[in-house]
mmCIF file of C-alpha atoms in Angstrom:
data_model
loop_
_atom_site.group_PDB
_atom_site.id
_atom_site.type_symbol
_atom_site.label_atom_id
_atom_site.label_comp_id
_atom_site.label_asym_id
_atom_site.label_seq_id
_atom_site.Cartn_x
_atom_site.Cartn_y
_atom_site.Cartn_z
ATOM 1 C CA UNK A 1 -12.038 21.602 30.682
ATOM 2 C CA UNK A 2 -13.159 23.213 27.343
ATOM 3 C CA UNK A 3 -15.058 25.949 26.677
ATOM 4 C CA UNK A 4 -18.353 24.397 25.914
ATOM 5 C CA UNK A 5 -17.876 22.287 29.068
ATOM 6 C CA UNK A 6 -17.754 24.595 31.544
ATOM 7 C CA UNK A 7 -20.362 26.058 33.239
ATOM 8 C CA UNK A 8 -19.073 29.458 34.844
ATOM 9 C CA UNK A 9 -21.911 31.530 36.447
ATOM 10 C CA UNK A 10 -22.178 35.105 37.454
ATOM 11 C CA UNK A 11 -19.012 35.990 39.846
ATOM 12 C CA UNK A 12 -18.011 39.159 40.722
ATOM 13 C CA UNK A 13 -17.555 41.329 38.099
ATOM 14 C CA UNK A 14 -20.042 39.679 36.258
ATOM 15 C CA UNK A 15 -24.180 39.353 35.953
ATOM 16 C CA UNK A 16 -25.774 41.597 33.480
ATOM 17 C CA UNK A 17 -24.876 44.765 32.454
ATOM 18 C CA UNK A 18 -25.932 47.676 30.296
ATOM 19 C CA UNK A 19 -24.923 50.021 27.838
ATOM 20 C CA UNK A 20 -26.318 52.877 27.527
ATOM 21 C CA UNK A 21 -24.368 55.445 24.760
ATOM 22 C CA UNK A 22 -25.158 58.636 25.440
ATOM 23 C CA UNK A 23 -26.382 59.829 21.809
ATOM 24 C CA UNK A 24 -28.647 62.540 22.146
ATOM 25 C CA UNK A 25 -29.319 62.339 26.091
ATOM 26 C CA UNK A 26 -28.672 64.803 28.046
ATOM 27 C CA UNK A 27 -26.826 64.702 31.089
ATOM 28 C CA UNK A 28 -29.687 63.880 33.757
ATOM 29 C CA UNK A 29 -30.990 61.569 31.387
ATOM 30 C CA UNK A 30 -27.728 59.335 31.714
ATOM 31 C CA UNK A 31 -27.312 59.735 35.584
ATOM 32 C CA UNK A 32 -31.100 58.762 35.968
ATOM 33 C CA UNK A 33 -30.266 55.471 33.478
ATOM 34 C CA UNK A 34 -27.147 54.807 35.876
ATOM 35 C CA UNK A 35 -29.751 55.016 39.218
ATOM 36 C CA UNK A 36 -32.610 52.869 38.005
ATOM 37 C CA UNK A 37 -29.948 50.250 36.742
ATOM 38 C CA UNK A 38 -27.625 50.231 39.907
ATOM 39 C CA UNK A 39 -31.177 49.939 42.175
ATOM 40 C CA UNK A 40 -33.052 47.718 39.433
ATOM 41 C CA UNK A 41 -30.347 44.539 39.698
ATOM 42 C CA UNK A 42 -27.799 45.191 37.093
ATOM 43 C CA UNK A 43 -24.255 44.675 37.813
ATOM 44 C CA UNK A 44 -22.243 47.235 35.794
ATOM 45 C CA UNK A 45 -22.781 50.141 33.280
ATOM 46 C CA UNK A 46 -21.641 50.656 30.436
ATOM 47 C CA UNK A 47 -21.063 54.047 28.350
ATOM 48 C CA UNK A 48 -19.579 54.450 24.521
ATOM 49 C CA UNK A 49 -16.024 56.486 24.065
ATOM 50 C CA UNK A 50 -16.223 58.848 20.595
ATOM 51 C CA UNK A 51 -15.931 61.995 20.124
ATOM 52 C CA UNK A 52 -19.170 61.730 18.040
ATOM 53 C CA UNK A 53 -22.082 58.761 17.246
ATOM 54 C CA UNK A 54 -20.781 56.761 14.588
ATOM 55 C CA UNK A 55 -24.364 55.708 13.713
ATOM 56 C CA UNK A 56 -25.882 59.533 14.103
ATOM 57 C CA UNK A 57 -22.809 62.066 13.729
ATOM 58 C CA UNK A 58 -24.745 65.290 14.359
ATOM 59 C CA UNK A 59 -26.674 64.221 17.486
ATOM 60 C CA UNK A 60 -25.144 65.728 20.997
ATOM 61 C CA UNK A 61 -22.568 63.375 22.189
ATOM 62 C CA UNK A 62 -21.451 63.940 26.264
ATOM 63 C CA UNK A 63 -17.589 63.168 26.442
ATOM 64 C CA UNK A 64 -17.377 59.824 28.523
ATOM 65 C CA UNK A 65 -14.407 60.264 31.193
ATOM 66 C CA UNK A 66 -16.129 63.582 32.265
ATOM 67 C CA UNK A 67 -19.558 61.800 32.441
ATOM 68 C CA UNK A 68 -18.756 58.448 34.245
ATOM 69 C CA UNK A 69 -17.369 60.656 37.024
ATOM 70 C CA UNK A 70 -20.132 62.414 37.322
ATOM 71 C CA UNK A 71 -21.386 58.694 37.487
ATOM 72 C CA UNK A 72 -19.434 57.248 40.129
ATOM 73 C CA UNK A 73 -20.651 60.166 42.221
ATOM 74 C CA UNK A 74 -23.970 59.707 41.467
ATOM 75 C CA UNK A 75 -24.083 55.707 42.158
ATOM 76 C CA UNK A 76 -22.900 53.562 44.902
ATOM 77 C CA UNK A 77 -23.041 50.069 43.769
ATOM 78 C CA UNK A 78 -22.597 49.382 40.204
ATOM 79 C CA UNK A 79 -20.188 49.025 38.474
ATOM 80 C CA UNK A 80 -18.909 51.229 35.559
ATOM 81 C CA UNK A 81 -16.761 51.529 32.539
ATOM 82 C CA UNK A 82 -16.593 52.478 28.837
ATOM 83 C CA UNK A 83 -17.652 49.968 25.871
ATOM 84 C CA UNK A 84 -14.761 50.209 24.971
ATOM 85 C CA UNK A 85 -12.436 52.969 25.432
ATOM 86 C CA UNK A 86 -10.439 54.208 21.943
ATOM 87 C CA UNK A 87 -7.127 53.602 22.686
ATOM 88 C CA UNK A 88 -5.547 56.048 20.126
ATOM 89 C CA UNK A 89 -7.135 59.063 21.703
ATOM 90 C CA UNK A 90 -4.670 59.141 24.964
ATOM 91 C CA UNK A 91 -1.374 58.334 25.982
ATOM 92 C CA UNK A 92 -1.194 55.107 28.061
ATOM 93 C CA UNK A 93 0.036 57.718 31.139
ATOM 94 C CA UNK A 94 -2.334 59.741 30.792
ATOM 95 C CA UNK A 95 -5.191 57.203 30.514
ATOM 96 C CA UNK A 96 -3.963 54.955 33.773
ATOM 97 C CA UNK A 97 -3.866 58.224 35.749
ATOM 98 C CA UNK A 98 -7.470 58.832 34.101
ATOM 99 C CA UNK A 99 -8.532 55.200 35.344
ATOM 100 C CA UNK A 100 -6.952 55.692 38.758
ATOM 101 C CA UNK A 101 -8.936 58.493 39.711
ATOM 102 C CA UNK A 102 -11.893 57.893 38.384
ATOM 103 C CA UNK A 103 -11.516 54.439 40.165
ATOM 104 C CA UNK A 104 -10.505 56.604 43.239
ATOM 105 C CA UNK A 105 -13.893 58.313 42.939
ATOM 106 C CA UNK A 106 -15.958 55.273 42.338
ATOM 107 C CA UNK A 107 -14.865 53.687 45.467
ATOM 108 C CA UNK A 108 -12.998 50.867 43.060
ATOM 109 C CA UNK A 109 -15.856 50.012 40.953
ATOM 110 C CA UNK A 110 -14.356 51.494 37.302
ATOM 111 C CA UNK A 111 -13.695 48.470 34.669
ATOM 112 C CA UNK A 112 -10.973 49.541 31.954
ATOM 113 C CA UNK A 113 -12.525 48.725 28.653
ATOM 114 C CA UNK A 114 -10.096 49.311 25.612
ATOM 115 C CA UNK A 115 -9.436 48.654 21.900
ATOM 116 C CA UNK A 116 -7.214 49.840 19.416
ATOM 117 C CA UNK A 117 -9.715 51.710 17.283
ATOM 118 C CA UNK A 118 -11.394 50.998 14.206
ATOM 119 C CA UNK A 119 -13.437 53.833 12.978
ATOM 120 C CA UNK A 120 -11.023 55.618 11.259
ATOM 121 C CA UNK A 121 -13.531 58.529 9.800
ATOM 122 C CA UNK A 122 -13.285 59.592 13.528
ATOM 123 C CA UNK A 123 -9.524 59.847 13.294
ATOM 124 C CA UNK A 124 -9.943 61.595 10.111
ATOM 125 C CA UNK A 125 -12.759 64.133 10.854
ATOM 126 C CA UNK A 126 -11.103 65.265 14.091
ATOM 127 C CA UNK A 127 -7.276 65.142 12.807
ATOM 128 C CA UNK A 128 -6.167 62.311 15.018
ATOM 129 C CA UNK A 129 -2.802 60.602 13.526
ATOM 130 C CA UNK A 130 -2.885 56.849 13.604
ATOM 131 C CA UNK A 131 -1.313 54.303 12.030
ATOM 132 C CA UNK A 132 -2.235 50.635 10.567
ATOM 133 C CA UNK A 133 -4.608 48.319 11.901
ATOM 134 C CA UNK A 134 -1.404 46.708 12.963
ATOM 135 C CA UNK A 135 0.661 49.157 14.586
ATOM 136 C CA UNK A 136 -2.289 50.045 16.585
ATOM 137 C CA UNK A 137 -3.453 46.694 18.266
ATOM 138 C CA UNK A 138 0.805 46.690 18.643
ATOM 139 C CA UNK A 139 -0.083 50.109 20.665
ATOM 140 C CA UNK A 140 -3.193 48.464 22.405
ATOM 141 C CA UNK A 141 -0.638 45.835 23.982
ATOM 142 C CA UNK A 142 1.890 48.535 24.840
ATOM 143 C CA UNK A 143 -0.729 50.695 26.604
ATOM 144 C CA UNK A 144 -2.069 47.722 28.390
ATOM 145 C CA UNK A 145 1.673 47.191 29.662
ATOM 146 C CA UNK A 146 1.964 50.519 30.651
ATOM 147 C CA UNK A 147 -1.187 51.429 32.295
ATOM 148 C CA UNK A 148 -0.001 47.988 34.983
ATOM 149 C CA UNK A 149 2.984 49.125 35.509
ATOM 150 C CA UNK A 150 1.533 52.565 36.559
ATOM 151 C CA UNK A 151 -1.061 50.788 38.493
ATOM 152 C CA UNK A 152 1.925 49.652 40.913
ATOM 153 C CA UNK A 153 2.770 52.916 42.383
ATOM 154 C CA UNK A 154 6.377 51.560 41.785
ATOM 155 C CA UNK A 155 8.992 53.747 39.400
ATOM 156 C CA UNK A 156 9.555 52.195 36.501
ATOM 157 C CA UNK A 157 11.364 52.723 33.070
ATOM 158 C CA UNK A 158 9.140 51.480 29.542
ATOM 159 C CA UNK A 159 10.800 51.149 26.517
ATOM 160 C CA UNK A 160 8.466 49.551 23.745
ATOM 161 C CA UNK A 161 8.199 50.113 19.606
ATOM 162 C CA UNK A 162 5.712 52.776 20.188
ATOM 163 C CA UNK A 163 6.083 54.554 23.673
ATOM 164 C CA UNK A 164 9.139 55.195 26.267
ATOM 165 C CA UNK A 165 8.646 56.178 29.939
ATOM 166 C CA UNK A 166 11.610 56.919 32.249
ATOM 167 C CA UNK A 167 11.233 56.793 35.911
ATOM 168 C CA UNK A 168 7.591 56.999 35.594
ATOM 169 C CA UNK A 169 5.131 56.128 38.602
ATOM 170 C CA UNK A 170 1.354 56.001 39.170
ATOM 171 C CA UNK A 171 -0.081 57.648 42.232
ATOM 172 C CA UNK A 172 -2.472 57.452 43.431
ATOM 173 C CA UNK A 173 -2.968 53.635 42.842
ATOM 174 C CA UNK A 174 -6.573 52.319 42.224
ATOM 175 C CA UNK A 175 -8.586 51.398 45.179
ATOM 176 C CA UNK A 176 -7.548 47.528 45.138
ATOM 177 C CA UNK A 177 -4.496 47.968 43.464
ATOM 178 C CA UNK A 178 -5.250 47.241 39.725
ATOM 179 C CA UNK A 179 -8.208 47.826 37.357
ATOM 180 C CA UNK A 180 -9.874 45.085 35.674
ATOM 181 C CA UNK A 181 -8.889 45.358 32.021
ATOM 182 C CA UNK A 182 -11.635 44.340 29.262
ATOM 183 C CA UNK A 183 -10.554 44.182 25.298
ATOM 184 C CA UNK A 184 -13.248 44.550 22.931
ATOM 185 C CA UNK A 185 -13.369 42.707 19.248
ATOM 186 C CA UNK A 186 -13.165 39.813 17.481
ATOM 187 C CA UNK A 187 -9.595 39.729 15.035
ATOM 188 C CA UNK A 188 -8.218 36.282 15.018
ATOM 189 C CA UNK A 189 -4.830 38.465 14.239
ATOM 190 C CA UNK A 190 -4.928 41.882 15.729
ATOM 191 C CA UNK A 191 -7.118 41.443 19.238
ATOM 192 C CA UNK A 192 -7.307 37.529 20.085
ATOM 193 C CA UNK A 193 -3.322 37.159 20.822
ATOM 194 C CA UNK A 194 -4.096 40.296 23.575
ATOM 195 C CA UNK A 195 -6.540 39.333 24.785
ATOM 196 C CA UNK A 196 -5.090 35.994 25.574
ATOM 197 C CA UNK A 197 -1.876 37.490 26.912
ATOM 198 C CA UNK A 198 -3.023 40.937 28.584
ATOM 199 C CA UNK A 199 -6.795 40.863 28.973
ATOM 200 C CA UNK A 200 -8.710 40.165 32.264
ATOM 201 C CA UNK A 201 -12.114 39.891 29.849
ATOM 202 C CA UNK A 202 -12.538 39.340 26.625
ATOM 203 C CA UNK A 203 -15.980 41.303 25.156
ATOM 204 C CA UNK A 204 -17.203 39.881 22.089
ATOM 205 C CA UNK A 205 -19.415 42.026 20.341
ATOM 206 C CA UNK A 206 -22.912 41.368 19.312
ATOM 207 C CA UNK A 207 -22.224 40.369 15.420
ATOM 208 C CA UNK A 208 -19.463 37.922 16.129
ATOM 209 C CA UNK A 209 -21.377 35.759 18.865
ATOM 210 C CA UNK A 210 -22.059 33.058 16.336
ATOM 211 C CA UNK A 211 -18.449 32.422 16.449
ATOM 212 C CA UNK A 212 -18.238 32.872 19.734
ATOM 213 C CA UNK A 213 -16.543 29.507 20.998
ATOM 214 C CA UNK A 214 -14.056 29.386 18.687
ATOM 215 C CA UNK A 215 -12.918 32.651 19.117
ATOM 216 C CA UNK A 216 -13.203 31.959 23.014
ATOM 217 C CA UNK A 217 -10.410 29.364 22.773
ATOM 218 C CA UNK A 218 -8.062 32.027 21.622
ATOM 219 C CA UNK A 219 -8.826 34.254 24.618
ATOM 220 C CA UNK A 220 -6.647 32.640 27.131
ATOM 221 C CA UNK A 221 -7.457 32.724 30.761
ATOM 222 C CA UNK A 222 -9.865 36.228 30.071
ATOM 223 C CA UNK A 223 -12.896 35.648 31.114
ATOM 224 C CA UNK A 224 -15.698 36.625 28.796
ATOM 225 C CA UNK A 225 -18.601 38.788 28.362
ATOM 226 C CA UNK A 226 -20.576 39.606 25.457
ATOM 227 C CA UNK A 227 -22.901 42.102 23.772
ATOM 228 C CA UNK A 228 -26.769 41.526 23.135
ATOM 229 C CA UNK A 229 -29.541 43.890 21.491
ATOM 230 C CA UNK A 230 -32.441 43.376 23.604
ATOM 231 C CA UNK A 231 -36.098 43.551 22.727
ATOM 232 C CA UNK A 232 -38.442 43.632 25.835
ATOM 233 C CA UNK A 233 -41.908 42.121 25.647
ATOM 234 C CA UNK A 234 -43.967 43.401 28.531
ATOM 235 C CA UNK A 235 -47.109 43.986 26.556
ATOM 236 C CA UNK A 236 -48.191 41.094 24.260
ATOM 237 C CA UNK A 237 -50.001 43.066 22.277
ATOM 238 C CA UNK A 238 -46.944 44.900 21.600
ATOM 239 C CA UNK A 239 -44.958 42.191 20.323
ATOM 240 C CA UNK A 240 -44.387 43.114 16.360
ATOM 241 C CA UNK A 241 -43.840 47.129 17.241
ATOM 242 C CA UNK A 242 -40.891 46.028 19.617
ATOM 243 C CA UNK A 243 -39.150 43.440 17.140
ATOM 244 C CA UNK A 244 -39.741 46.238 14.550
ATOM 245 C CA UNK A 245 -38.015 48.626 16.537
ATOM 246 C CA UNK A 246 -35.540 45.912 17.973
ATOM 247 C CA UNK A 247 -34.258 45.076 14.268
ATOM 248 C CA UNK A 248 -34.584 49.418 12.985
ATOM 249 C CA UNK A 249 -32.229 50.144 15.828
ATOM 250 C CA UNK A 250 -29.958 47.268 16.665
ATOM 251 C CA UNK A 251 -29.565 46.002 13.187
ATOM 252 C CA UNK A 252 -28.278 42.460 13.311
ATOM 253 C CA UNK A 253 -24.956 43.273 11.358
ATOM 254 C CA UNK A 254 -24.019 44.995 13.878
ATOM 255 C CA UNK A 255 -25.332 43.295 16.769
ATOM 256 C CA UNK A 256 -26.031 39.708 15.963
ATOM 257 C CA UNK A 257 -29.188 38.124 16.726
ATOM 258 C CA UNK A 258 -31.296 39.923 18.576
ATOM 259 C CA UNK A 259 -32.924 38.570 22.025
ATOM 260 C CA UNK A 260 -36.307 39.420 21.720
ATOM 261 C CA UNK A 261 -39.052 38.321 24.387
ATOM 262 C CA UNK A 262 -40.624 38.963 27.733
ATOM 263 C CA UNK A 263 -39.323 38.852 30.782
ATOM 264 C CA UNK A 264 -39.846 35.118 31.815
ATOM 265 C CA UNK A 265 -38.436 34.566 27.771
ATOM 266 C CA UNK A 266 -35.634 36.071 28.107
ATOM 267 C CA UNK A 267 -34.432 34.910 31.667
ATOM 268 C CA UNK A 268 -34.596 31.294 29.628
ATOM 269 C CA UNK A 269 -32.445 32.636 26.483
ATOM 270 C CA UNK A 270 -29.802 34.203 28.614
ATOM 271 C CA UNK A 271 -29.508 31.552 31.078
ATOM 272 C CA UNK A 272 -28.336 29.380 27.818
ATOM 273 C CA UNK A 273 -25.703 32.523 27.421
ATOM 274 C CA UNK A 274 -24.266 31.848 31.145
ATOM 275 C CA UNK A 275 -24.352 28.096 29.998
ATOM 276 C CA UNK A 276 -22.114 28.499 26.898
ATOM 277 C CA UNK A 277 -20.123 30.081 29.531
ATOM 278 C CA UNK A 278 -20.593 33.743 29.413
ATOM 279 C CA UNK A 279 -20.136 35.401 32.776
ATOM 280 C CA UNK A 280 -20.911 38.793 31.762
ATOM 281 C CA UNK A 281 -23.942 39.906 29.288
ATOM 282 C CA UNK A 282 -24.079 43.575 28.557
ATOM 283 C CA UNK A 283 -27.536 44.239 26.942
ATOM 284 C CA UNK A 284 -28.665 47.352 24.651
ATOM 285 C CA UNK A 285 -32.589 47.910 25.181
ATOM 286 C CA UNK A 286 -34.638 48.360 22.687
ATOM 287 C CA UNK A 287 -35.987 51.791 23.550
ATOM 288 C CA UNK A 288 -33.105 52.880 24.422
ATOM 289 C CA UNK A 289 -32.301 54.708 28.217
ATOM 290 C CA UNK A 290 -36.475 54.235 28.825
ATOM 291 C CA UNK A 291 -36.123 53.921 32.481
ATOM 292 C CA UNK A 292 -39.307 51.540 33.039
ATOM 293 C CA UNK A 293 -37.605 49.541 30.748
ATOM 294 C CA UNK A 294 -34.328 48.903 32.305
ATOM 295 C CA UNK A 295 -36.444 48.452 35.822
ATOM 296 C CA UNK A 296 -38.281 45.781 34.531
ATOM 297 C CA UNK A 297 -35.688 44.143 33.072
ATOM 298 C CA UNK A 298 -33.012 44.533 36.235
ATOM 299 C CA UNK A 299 -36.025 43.618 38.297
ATOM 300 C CA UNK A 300 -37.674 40.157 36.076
ATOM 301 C CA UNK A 301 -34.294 39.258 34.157
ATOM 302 C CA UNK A 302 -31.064 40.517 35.475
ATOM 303 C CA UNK A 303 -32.349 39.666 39.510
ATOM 304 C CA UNK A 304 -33.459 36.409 38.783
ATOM 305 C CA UNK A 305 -30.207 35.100 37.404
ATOM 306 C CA UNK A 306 -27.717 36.487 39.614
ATOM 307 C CA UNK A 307 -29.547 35.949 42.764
ATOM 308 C CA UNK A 308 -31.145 32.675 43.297
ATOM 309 C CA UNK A 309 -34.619 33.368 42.559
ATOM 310 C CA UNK A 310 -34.710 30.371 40.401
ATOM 311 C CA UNK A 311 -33.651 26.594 39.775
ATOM 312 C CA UNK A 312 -30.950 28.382 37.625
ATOM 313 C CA UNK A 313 -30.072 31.064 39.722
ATOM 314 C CA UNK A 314 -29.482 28.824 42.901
ATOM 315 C CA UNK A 315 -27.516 27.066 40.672
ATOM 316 C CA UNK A 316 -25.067 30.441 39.865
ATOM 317 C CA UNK A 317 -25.858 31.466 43.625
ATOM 318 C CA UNK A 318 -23.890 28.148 44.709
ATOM 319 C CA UNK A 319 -20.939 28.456 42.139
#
């Protein structure tokens, strides 16, 4: 069956969820996001891994392993990971014991999000080697190879182009005995042959969406989520200060097309997203961490497509 003919619903591991960098929040701000999302209807949350805000460098920045423990303690349900984690920044040990325990701690809810780094300023303004474009989606692969094998519990000896483990093990091992793994990006060369090989999901972020089934056919068996600045509507007479905002925040080079609508507009123009056969969509609100926000949209969106409240959601209900 191709891509544009199947019909693949929210499963587990899938729905809506949201990402919410933490740019200039503080740390309650963040835990209260996580709260109102888990208890609102969304599926998983998402948090950004730099060591500053590309888009605002001098804002205050919370590093993300520290805070989505703090997360997993403060949630139950949802499910969390990082959008996506920079691979260059750790060594693949390091990182799978990372993912282990903060798996351990969430009770097996943590998603492994990685990619092999683009924003080189970063690299440069904190004196992090890397190398090529090349060398470091060859890394990405490596890691990913690594980081299994450690998930095992087993001893094992790794001996790639860019790392070398002897006798190394992973204990403890994650809750159910692996961590989904989710690539992010959109390279025909450097990502796609990956995430077709190594990925469990493929995230395709918000500017490359227009090409999103063709680069879909290169993803193998991952299964695919994508990215989506949201504008929410719950005011008509608000309507041209939220697209304003919508476009001044979540410019559309960055993040495609935005969705922009009310509630009962925007369950329609995301259940054409689960029909193109997009199981996960992560969403970006327009105002940001506003926690009425993300309540009405868990609540009026993100609950009415993932359980049954409608024609279409007793449709993904049944699949």
């Amino acid at each position: 069956m191709s891509f544009e003919e199947s019909a693949r619903f929210p499963t587990f591991g899938g729905g809506f969820g949201i990402f919410v960098p933490q740019v200039g929040l503080d740390f309650q701000a963040v835990i209260d996001a996580a709260v109102r999302a888990e208890h609102s209807g969304f599926q998983s949350f998402w948090l950004m891994d730099h060591l500053f805000a590309p888009a605002a460098n001098r804002a205050d920045a919370l590093e993300s392993w520290t805070l989505i423990s703090a997360i997993a303690v403060a949630t139950g349900r949802i499910r969390l990971g990082h959008l996506v984690g920079c691979n260059p920044f750790r060594h693949p040990a390091v990182l799978a014991k990372m993912a282990a325990t903060v798996d351990r701690i969430a009770g097996g809810r943590f998603e492994l999000g990685l990619g092999w780094g683009s924003i080189e300023s970063e690299f440069d303004m904190f004196g992090i080697e890397y190398d090529s474009p090349r060398c470091r989606s060859e890394q990405l692969a490596e890691t990913i190879e690594i980081v299994r094998a450690m998930f095992s519990g087993e001893p094992f000896d790794y001996e790639g182009k860019h790392f070398r483990l002897s006798g190394a093990f992973g204990l403890p091992r994650p809750v159910n005995g692996s961590i989904p793994i989710h690539i992010g990006g959109a390279g025909r060369q450097l990502t796609m042959p990956i995430v077709a090989e190594l990925a469990d999901w493929w995230n395709c972020p918000g500017a490359a969406r227009t090409r999103l089934e063709d680069l879909a056919r290169r993803a193998g068996n991952a299964r695919v989520s994508a990215q989506y600045a949201v504008g929410m509507i719950t005011d008509e007479a608000q309507r041209a200060k939220v697209v304003e905002r919508t476009h001044r925040r979540l410019p559309e080079s960055g993040w495609g097309p935005a969705m922009i609508g009310t509630p009962a507009e925007l369950v329609q123009k995301f259940a054409a997203e689960f029909d193109r056969g997009i199981e996960l969509c992560i969403v970006r609100l327009h105002d940001l961490a506003n926690l009425e926000t993300i309540d009405v949209f868990g609540r009026e969106v993100a609950s009415v497509l993932t359980r049954g409240n409608t024609t279409y959601g007793k449709r993904a209900a049944t699949n």
